[in-house]
Coordinates of C-alpha atoms in Angstrom, one line a residue:
Chain B
A1299 CA 145.6 82.5 78.4
Q1300 CA 145.0 78.9 78.8
K1301 CA 145.1 76.4 75.9
V1302 CA 144.6 72.7 75.5
T1303 CA 145.8 70.8 72.4
Q1304 CA 144.6 67.4 71.4
A1305 CA 146.7 66.7 68.3
Q1306 CA 144.9 63.5 67.4
T1307 CA 141.6 64.4 65.7
E1308 CA 140.6 60.8 65.0
I1309 CA 141.9 57.4 66.1
S1310 CA 140.6 54.0 64.9
V1311 CA 141.6 50.8 66.6
V1312 CA 140.4 47.2 66.7
E1313 CA 138.8 45.9 69.9
K1314 CA 141.3 44.8 72.6
E1315 CA 144.0 47.1 71.4
D1316 CA 145.4 49.6 73.8
V1317 CA 145.1 53.3 72.8
T1318 CA 146.5 56.5 74.2
L1319 CA 144.9 59.9 73.7
D1320 CA 147.3 62.8 73.9
C1321 CA 146.7 66.1 75.7
V1322 CA 149.1 69.0 76.0
Y1323 CA 148.2 72.1 77.8
E1324 CA 149.4 75.7 78.4
T1325 CA 148.7 77.8 81.4
R1326 CA 150.5 80.6 83.4
D1327 CA 148.8 79.5 86.6
T1328 CA 150.8 77.6 89.2
T1329 CA 147.7 75.8 90.5
Y1330 CA 145.2 74.3 88.1
Y1331 CA 143.0 71.3 87.3
L1332 CA 143.1 69.0 84.4
F1333 CA 140.1 66.9 83.2
W1334 CA 139.1 64.2 80.8
Y1335 CA 135.5 63.9 79.6
K1336 CA 133.8 61.4 77.4
Q1337 CA 131.1 62.3 74.9
P1338 CA 129.4 59.3 73.5
P1339 CA 127.2 59.6 70.4
S1340 CA 124.2 60.4 72.6
G1341 CA 125.8 63.7 73.3
E1342 CA 126.1 63.9 77.1
L1343 CA 129.4 64.8 78.7
V1344 CA 130.6 62.1 81.1
F1345 CA 133.2 63.1 83.6
L1346 CA 136.2 60.7 83.8
I1347 CA 138.9 62.3 85.9
R1348 CA 140.1 65.4 87.5
R1349 CA 143.8 65.9 88.4
N1350 CA 145.3 68.7 90.6
S1351 CA 148.4 70.3 89.3
F1352 CA 150.3 69.6 92.5
D1353 CA 149.5 65.9 92.3
E1354 CA 151.6 64.2 89.6
Q1355 CA 150.7 60.6 90.6
N1356 CA 149.4 58.6 87.8
E1357 CA 146.0 57.1 88.2
I1358 CA 144.4 53.9 87.1
S1359 CA 140.7 53.1 87.1
G1360 CA 139.9 49.8 85.6
R1361 CA 140.9 49.8 82.0
Y1362 CA 141.6 53.6 82.1
S1363 CA 144.9 55.2 83.2
W1364 CA 146.2 58.7 83.1
N1365 CA 149.7 59.9 82.9
F1366 CA 150.3 63.5 84.1
Q1367 CA 153.7 65.0 83.4
K1368 CA 154.1 68.5 84.5
S1369 CA 157.6 68.8 82.9
T1370 CA 156.1 68.3 79.5
S1371 CA 152.7 69.8 80.3
S1372 CA 150.9 66.7 79.2
F1373 CA 148.0 64.7 80.6
N1374 CA 147.6 61.6 78.5
F1375 CA 144.8 59.0 78.7
T1376 CA 145.3 55.3 78.0
I1377 CA 142.5 52.8 77.4
T1378 CA 143.7 49.2 77.8
A1379 CA 142.0 46.4 76.0
S1380 CA 139.6 48.8 74.2
Q1381 CA 136.0 47.9 73.7
V1382 CA 133.4 49.0 71.2
V1383 CA 131.6 50.9 74.0
D1384 CA 134.7 53.1 74.3
S1385 CA 133.8 54.7 71.0
A1386 CA 133.2 58.3 71.7
V1387 CA 134.8 61.8 71.5
Y1388 CA 137.2 62.4 74.4
F1389 CA 137.9 65.9 75.6
C1390 CA 140.8 67.1 77.7
A1391 CA 140.1 70.3 79.6
L1392 CA 141.8 72.7 81.9
S1393 CA 140.7 75.1 84.6
E1394 CA 142.2 77.4 87.1
A1395 CA 142.0 76.5 90.8
G1396 CA 141.1 79.7 92.4
G1397 CA 137.4 79.0 92.8
G1398 CA 134.2 80.6 91.4
S1399 CA 134.5 81.8 87.8
N1400 CA 138.0 80.5 87.7
Y1401 CA 136.6 77.0 87.4
K1402 CA 135.4 77.7 83.9
L1403 CA 136.8 75.0 81.5
T1404 CA 139.0 75.4 78.5
F1405 CA 138.5 72.4 76.3
G1406 CA 140.7 70.8 73.7
K1407 CA 139.2 70.1 70.3
G1408 CA 138.5 66.5 71.2
T1409 CA 139.7 63.1 69.8
L1410 CA 137.1 60.9 68.1
L1411 CA 137.9 57.3 69.1
T1412 CA 136.4 54.5 67.1
V1413 CA 136.8 51.0 68.3
N1414 CA 136.0 48.4 65.7
P1415 CA 134.9 44.9 66.5
Chain S
S1265 CA 127.3 65.0 92.5
A1266 CA 124.8 67.5 91.2
V1267 CA 121.8 66.5 89.0
I1268 CA 121.2 68.9 86.2
S1269 CA 118.3 69.0 83.9
Q1270 CA 117.8 71.1 80.8
K1271 CA 114.7 72.0 78.8
P1272 CA 114.1 71.6 76.0
S1273 CA 116.3 68.6 75.1
R1274 CA 116.1 69.6 71.5
D1275 CA 114.3 72.0 69.2
I1276 CA 114.1 73.1 65.6
C1277 CA 113.5 76.8 65.2
Q1278 CA 113.1 79.2 62.4
R1279 CA 115.6 81.9 61.5
G1280 CA 114.9 85.2 63.3
T1281 CA 113.1 83.7 66.3
S1282 CA 114.4 83.2 69.8
L1283 CA 114.6 80.2 72.1
T1284 CA 115.0 80.2 75.9
I1285 CA 116.8 77.2 77.4
Q1286 CA 116.3 76.3 81.0
C1287 CA 118.8 74.7 83.4
Q1288 CA 117.7 73.3 86.7
V1289 CA 120.1 72.0 89.4
D1290 CA 119.0 69.8 92.3
S1291 CA 121.1 71.8 94.8
Q1292 CA 122.1 75.4 95.4
V1293 CA 125.1 76.5 93.5
T1294 CA 126.8 79.9 93.3
M1295 CA 128.2 79.6 89.8
M1296 CA 126.7 78.3 86.6
F1297 CA 128.3 78.1 83.2
W1298 CA 126.8 78.1 79.8
Y1299 CA 128.7 76.4 76.9
R1300 CA 128.1 76.0 73.2
Q1301 CA 129.2 73.1 71.1
Q1302 CA 128.9 73.7 67.4
P1303 CA 128.5 70.6 65.2
G1304 CA 131.7 68.5 65.2
Q1305 CA 133.5 71.1 67.4
S1306 CA 134.7 71.4 71.0
L1307 CA 132.9 73.2 73.8
T1308 CA 133.2 77.0 74.1
L1309 CA 132.2 78.9 77.2
I1310 CA 129.5 81.5 76.5
A1311 CA 129.1 83.1 79.9
T1312 CA 129.3 82.6 83.6
A1313 CA 126.1 83.2 85.5
N1314 CA 126.2 84.3 89.2
Q1315 CA 123.0 84.6 91.2
G1316 CA 122.2 88.2 91.9
S1317 CA 124.6 89.8 89.4
E1318 CA 125.0 90.3 85.7
A1319 CA 126.4 87.4 83.7
T1320 CA 130.0 87.6 82.5
Y1321 CA 130.4 87.0 78.8
E1322 CA 133.4 85.6 77.1
S1323 CA 135.0 87.2 74.1
G1324 CA 132.8 86.8 71.0
F1325 CA 129.5 86.5 73.0
V1326 CA 127.3 89.4 73.8
I1327 CA 124.3 89.9 76.1
D1328 CA 122.0 91.1 73.3
K1329 CA 122.5 87.8 71.5
F1330 CA 122.6 85.5 74.5
P1331 CA 120.8 87.1 77.5
I1332 CA 121.0 85.0 80.6
S1333 CA 118.9 85.1 83.7
R1334 CA 119.8 83.7 87.2
P1335 CA 116.9 84.3 89.4
N1336 CA 117.9 81.9 92.2
L1337 CA 120.6 79.4 93.2
T1338 CA 119.1 76.4 91.4
F1339 CA 118.0 77.8 88.1
S1340 CA 119.2 79.7 85.0
T1341 CA 118.0 80.4 81.5
L1342 CA 119.9 81.2 78.3
T1343 CA 118.1 82.8 75.4
V1344 CA 119.4 82.5 71.9
S1345 CA 118.0 85.6 70.2
N1346 CA 117.4 86.4 66.5
M1347 CA 118.6 83.0 65.6
S1348 CA 120.5 82.1 62.4
P1349 CA 121.6 78.7 61.1
E1350 CA 125.1 79.4 62.6
D1351 CA 123.5 79.1 66.0
S1352 CA 122.7 75.5 65.4
S1353 CA 124.6 73.8 68.3
I1354 CA 124.3 71.9 71.5
Y1355 CA 124.0 74.3 74.4
L1356 CA 125.1 72.9 77.8
C1357 CA 124.9 74.3 81.3
S1358 CA 127.3 73.2 84.0
V1359 CA 128.0 73.7 87.7
P1360 CA 131.3 73.3 89.5
K1361 CA 131.7 71.2 92.6
W1362 CA 132.3 73.8 95.3
T1363 CA 135.3 71.9 96.8
G1364 CA 137.3 72.2 93.7
G1365 CA 137.1 72.2 90.0
E1366 CA 135.1 69.2 89.0
Q1367 CA 132.1 70.3 86.8
Y1368 CA 128.9 68.6 86.2
F1369 CA 127.1 69.0 82.9
G1370 CA 123.5 69.0 82.0
P1371 CA 122.4 66.7 79.2
G1372 CA 122.4 69.6 76.7
T1373 CA 119.9 71.2 74.4
R1374 CA 120.3 70.4 70.7
L1375 CA 119.2 73.3 68.7
T1376 CA 118.7 73.3 64.9
V1377 CA 117.9 76.6 63.2
T1378 CA 116.4 76.4 59.7

């Protein structure tokens, strides 16, 4: 069975601070996908990134960066120079890679990030 | 990316009634997923809906409570039957990108049961 753990329930930072959201996962699959989604107060889910299990390269997109470490089953997300607009719930998720119904997502419980001005 | 719409966007319903939620996608997709997000909680998969076959339900969800229809490759409905306050949640449909894994989500239907 797949499992995603986001140990940080809530994080509060002051604007311009860097913040890292932790994600640890469990799966028996050798090939899988990892995701991060953002859910602002409006409620919609915003896709941020997908990472294949065979690609351990870290990725940077603007102020966002992701650190994937297969050895520790972690896929952490860092926001550099946080802004008030980053305030949201962030979900880490996992799916198999076999196609079709295997693409169903297992979500972590989410981390509520509050960025104060 | 796929554009997904859901109707209604929100509703307030009385205990014991049923609500049907519609999900429309702007392109043909084989698989659609229905998720539930209870207040302050994470998303939980309710069922997988394939066109032309019965939906596959996850543990804890049954067809009598959450019947799903999938009449074509761009549309699906989820009915929440005999509602109770515990059914108050956001219900979201999603579709996977066929090339691999990435999923697009609809805007969600925010249901409150009184």
